[in-house]
Short mmCIF file of C-alpha atoms in Angstrom, two decimals:
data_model
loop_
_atom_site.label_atom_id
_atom_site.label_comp_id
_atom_site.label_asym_id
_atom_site.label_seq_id
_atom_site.Cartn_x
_atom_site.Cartn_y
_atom_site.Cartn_z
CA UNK A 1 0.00 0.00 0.00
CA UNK A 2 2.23 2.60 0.79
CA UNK A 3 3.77 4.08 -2.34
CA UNK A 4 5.84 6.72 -3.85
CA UNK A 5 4.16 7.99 -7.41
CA UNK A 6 4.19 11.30 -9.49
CA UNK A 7 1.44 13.07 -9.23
CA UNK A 8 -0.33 12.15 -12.93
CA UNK A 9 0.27 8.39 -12.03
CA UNK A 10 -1.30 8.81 -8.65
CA UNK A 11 -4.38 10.54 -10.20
CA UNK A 12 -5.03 7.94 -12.85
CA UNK A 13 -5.95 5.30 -9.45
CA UNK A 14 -8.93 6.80 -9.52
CA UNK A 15 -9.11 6.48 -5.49
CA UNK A 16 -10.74 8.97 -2.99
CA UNK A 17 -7.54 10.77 -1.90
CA UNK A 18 -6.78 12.80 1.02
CA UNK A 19 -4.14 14.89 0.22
CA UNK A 20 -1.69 16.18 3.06
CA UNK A 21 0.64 19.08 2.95
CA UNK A 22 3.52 18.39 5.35
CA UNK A 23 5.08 22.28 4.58
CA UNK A 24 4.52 24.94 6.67
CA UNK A 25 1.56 26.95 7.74
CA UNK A 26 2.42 29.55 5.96
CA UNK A 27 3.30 27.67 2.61
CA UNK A 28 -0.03 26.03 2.97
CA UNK A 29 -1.38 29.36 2.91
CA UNK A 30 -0.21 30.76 -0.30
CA UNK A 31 -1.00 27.69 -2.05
CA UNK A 32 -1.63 23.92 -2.18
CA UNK A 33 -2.80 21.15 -3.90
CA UNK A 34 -6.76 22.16 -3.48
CA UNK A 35 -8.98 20.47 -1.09
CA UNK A 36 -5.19 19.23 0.72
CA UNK A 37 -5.53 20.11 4.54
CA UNK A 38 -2.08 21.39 6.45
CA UNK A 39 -0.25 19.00 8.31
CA UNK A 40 3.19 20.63 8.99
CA UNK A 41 6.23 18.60 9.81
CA UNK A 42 8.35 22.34 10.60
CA UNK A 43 6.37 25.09 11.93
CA UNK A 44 7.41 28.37 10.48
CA UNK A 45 9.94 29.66 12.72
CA UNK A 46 11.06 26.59 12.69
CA UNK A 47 11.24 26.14 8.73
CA UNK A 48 12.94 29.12 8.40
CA UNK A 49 15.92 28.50 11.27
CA UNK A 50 16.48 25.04 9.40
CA UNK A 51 16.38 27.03 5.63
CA UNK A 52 18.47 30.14 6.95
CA UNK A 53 21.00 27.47 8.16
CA UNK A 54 20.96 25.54 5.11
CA UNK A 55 21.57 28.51 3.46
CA UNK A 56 24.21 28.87 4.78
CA UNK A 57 25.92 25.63 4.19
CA UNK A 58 25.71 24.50 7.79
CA UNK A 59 24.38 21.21 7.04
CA UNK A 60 24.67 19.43 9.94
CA UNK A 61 23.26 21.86 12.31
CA UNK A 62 20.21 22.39 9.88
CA UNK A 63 19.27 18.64 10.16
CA UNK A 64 19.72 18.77 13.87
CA UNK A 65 17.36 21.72 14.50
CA UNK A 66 15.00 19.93 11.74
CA UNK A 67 14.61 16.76 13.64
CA UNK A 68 14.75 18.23 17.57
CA UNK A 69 11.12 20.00 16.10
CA UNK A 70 9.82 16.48 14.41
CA UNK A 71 10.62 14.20 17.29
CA UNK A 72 8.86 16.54 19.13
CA UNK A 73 6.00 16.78 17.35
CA UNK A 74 6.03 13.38 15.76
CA UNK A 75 3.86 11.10 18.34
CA UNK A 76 1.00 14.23 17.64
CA UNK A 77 1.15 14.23 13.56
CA UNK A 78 0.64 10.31 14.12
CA UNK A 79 -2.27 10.70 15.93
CA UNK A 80 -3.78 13.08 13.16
CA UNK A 81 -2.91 10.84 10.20
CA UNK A 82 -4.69 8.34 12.59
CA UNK A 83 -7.76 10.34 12.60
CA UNK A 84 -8.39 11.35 9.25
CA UNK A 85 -11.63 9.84 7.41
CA UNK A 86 -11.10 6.11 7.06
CA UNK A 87 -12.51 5.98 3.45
CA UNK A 88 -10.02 8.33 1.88
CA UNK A 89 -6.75 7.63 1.50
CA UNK A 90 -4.16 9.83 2.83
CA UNK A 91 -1.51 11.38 0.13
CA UNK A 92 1.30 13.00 1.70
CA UNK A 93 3.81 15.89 0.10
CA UNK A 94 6.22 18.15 1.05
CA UNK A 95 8.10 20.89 -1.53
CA UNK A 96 10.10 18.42 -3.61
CA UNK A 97 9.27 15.36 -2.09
CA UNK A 98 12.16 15.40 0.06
CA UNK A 99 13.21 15.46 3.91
CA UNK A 100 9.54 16.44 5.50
CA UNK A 101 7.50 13.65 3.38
CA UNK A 102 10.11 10.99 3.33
CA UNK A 103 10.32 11.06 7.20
CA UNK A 104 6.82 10.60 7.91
CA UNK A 105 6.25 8.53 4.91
CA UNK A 106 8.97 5.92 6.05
CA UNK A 107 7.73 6.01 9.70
CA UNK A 108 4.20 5.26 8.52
CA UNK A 109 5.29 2.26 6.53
CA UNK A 110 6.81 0.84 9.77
CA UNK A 111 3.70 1.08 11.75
CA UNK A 112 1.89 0.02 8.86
CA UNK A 113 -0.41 2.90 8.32
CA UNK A 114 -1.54 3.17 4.89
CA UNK A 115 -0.16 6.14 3.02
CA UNK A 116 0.74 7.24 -0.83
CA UNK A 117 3.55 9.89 -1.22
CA UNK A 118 3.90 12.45 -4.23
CA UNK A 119 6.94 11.80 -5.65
CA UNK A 120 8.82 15.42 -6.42
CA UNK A 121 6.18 16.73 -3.81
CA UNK A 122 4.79 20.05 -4.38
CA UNK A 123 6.87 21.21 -7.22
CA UNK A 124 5.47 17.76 -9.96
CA UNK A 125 2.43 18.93 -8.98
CA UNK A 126 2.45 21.97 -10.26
CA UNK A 127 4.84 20.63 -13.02
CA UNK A 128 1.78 18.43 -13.83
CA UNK A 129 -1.00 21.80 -13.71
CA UNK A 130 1.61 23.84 -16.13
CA UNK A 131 1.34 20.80 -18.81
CA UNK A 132 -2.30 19.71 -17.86
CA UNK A 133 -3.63 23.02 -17.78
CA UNK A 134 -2.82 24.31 -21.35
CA UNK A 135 -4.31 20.89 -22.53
CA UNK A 136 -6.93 21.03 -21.21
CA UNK A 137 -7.67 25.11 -22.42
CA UNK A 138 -7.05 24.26 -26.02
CA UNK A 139 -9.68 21.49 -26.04
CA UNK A 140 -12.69 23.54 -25.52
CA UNK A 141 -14.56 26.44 -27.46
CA UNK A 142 -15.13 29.45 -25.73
CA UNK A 143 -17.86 31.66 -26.22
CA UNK A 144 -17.02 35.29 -24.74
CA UNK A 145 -19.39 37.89 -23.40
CA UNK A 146 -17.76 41.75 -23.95
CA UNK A 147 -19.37 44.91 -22.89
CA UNK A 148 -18.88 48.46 -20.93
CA UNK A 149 -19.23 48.35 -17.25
CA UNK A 150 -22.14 47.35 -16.16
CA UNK A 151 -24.14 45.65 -19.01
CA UNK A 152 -24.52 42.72 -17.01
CA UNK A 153 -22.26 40.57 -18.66
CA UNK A 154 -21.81 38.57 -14.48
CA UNK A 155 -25.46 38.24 -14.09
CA UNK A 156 -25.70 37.04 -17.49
CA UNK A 157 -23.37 34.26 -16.57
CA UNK A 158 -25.09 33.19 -13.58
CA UNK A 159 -28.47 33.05 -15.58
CA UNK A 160 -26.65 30.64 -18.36
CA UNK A 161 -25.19 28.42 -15.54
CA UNK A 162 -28.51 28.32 -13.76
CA UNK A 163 -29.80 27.01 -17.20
CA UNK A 164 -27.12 24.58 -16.97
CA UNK A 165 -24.49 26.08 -19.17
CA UNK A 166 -21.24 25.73 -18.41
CA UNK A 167 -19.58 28.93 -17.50
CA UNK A 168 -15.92 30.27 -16.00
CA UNK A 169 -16.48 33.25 -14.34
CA UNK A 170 -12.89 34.55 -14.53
CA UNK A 171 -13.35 37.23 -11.82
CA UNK A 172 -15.04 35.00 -9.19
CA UNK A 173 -12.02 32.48 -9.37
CA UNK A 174 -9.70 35.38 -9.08
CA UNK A 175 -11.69 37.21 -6.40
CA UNK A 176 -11.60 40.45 -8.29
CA UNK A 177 -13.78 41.98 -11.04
CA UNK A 178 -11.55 42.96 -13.48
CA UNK A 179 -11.48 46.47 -13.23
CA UNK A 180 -10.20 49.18 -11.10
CA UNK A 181 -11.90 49.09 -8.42
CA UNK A 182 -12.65 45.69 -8.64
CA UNK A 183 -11.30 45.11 -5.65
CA UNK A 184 -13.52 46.59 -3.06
CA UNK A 185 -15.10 44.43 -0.27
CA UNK A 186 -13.90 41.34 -1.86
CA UNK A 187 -10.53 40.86 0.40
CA UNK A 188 -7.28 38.81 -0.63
CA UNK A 189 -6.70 37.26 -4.18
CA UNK A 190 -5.03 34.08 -4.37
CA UNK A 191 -1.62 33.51 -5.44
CA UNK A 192 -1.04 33.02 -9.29
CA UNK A 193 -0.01 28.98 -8.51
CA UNK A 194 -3.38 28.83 -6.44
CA UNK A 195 -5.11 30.13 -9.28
CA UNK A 196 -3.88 28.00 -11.61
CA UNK A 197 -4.89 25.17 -9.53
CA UNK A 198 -8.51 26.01 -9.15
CA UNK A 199 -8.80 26.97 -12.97
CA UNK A 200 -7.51 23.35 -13.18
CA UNK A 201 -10.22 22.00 -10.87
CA UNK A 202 -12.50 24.07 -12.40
CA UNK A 203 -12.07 23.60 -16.06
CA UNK A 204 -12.22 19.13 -14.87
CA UNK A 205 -15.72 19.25 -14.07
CA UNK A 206 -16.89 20.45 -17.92
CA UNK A 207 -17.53 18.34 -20.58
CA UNK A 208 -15.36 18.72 -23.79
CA UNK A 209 -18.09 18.64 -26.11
CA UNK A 210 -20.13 21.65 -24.49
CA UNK A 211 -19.07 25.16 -24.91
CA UNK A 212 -17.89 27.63 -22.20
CA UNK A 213 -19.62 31.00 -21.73
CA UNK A 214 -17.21 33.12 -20.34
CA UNK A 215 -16.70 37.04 -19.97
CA UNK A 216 -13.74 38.90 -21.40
CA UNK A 217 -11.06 40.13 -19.17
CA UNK A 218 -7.81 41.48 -19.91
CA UNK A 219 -4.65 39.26 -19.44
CA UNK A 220 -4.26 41.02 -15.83
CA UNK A 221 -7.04 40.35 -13.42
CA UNK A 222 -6.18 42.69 -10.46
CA UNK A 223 -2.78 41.23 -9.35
CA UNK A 224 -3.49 37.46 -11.50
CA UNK A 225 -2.42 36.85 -14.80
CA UNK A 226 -4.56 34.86 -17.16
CA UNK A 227 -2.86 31.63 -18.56
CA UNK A 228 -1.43 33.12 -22.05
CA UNK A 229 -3.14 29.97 -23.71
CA UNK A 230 -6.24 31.14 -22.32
CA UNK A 231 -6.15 34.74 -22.72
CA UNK A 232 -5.28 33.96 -26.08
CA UNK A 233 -8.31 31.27 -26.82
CA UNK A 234 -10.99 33.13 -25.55
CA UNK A 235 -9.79 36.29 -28.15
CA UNK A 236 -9.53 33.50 -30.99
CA UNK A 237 -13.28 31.99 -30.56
CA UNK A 238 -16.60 33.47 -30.63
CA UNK A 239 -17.05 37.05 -28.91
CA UNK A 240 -20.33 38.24 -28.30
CA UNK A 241 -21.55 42.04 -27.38
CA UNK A 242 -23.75 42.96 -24.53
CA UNK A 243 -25.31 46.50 -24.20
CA UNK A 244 -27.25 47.81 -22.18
CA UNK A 245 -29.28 51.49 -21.60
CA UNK A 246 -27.15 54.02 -19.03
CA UNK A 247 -29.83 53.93 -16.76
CA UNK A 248 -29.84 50.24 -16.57
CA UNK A 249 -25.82 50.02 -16.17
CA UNK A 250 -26.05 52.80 -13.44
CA UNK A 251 -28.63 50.47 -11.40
CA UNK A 252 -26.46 46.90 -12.14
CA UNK A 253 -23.42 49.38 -10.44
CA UNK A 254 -24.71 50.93 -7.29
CA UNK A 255 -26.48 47.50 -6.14
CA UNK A 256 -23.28 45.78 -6.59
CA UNK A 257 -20.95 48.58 -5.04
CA UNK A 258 -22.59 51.48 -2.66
CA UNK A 259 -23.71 49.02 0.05
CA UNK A 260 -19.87 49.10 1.50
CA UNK A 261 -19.42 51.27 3.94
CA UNK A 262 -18.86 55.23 2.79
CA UNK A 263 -15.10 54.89 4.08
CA UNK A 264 -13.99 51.97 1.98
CA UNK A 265 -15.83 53.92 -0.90
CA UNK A 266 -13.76 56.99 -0.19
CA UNK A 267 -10.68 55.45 0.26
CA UNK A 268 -11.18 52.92 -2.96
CA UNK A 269 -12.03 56.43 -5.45
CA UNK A 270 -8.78 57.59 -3.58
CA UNK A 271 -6.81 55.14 -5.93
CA UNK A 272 -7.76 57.08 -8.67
CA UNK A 273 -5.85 59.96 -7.82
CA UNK A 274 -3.01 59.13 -10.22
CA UNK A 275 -5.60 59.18 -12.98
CA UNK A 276 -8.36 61.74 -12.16
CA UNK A 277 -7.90 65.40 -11.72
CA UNK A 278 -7.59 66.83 -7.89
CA UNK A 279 -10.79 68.14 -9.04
CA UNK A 280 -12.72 65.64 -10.22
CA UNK A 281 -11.72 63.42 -7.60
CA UNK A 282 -12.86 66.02 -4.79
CA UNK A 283 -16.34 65.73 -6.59
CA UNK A 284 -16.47 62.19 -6.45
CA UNK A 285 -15.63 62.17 -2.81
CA UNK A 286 -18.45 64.71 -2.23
CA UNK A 287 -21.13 62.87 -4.38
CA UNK A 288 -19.97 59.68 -1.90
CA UNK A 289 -20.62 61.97 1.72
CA UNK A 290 -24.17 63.20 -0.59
CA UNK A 291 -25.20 59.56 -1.14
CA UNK A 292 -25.41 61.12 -4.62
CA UNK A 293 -24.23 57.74 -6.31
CA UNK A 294 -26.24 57.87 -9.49
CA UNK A 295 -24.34 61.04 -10.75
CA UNK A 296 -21.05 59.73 -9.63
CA UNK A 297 -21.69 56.25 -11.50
CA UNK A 298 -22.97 58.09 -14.66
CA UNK A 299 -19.26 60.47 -14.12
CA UNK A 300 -17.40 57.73 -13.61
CA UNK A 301 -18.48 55.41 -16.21
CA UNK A 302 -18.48 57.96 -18.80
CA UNK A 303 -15.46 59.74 -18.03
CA UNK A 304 -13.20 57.17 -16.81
CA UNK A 305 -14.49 53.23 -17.53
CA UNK A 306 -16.04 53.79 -20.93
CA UNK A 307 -13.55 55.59 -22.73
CA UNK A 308 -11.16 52.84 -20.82
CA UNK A 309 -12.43 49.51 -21.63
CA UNK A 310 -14.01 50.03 -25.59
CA UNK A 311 -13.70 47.24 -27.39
CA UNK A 312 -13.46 48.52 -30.53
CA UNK A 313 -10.46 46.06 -31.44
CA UNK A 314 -12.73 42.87 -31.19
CA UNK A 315 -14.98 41.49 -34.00
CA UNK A 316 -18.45 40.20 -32.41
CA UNK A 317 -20.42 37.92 -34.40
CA UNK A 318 -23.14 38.81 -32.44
CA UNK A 319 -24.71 41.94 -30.28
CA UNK A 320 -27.43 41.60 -27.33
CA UNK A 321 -28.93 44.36 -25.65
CA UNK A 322 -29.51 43.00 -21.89
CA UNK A 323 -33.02 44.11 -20.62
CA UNK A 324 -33.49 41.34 -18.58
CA UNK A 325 -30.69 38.73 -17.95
CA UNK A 326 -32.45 35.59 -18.34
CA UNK A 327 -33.86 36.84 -21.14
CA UNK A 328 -30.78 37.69 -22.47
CA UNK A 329 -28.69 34.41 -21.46
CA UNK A 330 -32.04 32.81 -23.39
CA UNK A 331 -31.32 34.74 -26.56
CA UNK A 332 -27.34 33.83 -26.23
CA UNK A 333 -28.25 29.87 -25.92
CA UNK A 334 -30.92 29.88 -28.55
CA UNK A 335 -27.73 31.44 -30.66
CA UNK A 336 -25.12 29.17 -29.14
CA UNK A 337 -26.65 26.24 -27.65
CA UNK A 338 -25.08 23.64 -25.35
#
């Protein structure tokens, strides 16, 4: 039972795997296999005495420090492998596969505890998700919804998947919407690896044959890059245009944005000040204290998001106006069915 494989042989088992991250907390925490849990072998402080010694070519004094912590801590990280959920099987991995996995890997086998081990830890897998991921891109046809601010093009989305499209909303997996001040209320994005990883995940659960309704973003998405093989499919397959009235656009905007607190609102139109005129930006902020957020929508959108995101560049096959979303993500299927 307990065996070393890469990650793409371990996969192809088709088992219900537990997957275990033996690296540190905070390693864990800017990315990891998805759905692994944390399991560290070296705390932090710990991983970065042994590293900083390491570093510094004192070998032996690095392995001493490294295995003072694990015998410590070993009789407890036992007892958790113990407890996991008998019906999956646990998976361990370190960074490369190397001192933290083989010690607890090796200890398991003698007490005859059932375990797998990624060979090349960490780093295959992601090996594996660079190779994997642009695969699996290429095989699918993307249909792309374009439009100004606030046509709708996210609500849209939702409707199709609710009608059992498959979508990839871009800006949900990156926990930003694509714009600049996309940001707001929506807290931390993940790491670019991370990312990558759930685009992965995500992109598994569609079928090849179906198309993907997607919206178009440019290749940075707040502080993410878009794969370059899919920034450059989903500009290669069908785009579609959504419009929509001002008054509409100015409605989809201040029910997604002006129920955050006046303070983050001030401080988020702040960012603008490398862009806007001292002016302008003083108006803005007063039109925030005024609660006079139709006017500053209609300024901003006309003055700094339209002239910003045309998409005059892109040939649409086809243009919707977006009255009503279902309606609209109707209209799209009847077009472009599943």
């Amino acid at each position: 039972m307990n065996r070393e494989y890469q990650y793409e042989q371990l996969i192809q088992l088709n088992k219900n795997f537990l997957f275990i991250d033996l690296r540190s907390p905070y390693e864990y925490t800017k990315e990891t296999i998805p759905g692994a849990i944390n399991i560290p072998i070296l705390d932090d402080e710990t991983r970065v005495k042994v590293g900083t010694l390491y570093d510094h070519d004192h070998f032996s004094e690095a392995k001493s420090a490294g295995v003072q912590f694990v015998c410590k801590n070993l009789p407890k990280i036992i007892q958790m492998i113990l407890d996991l959920d008998e019906e999956k099987t646990p998976v361990l991995f370190c960074s490369r596969g190397g001192y933290r996995s083989t010690i607890l890997f090796e200890l398991c086998k003698d007490l005859n505890i059932p375990v797998y081990k990624i060979h090349g830890g960490y780093k295959d897998y992601r090996r594996f998700i660079r190779k994997k991921l642009k695969e699996q891109i290429l095989s699918f046809h993307f249909v792309t919804l374009y439009g100004l601010t606030g046509t709708g093009k996210t609500k849209i989305l939702k409707e199709l998947s609710h009608l059992g499209a498959q979508v990839l909303d871009i800006e949900d997996l990156c926990n930003h919407r694509g714009s600049a001040l996309g940001h707001i209320g929506l807290g931390e994005q993940p790491s670019q690896k991370m990312f990558e990883s759930i685009l992965y995940e995500h992109l598994s659960n569609f079928h090849k044959s179906q198309i993907i309704y997607t919206e178009g973003e440019s290749q940075r998405v707040g502080k993410l890059l878009l794969p370059q093989s899919l920034y450059q499919k989903i500009n290669e397959d069908t785009k579609i245009l959504i419009t929509a009235s001002m008054n509409k656009r100015i409605a989809i905007i201040k029910e997604e944005y002006t129920h955050y607190p006046k303070s983050l609102l001030h401080e988020t139109i702040g960012n603008l000040k490398n862009i806007l005129p001292p002016k302008k930006l003083r108006q803005f902020q007063e039109q925030i204290e005024d609660e006079n957020f139709e006017a500053l929508i209609r300024e901003l959108m006309v003055h700094y998001y339209d002239p910003k995101y045309r998409h005059g560049h892109h040939h649409f096959e086809k243009q919707f106006e977006n009255i009503d979303e279902k309606k609209t993500a109707l209209d799209i299927l009847e077009n472009y069915g599943l």
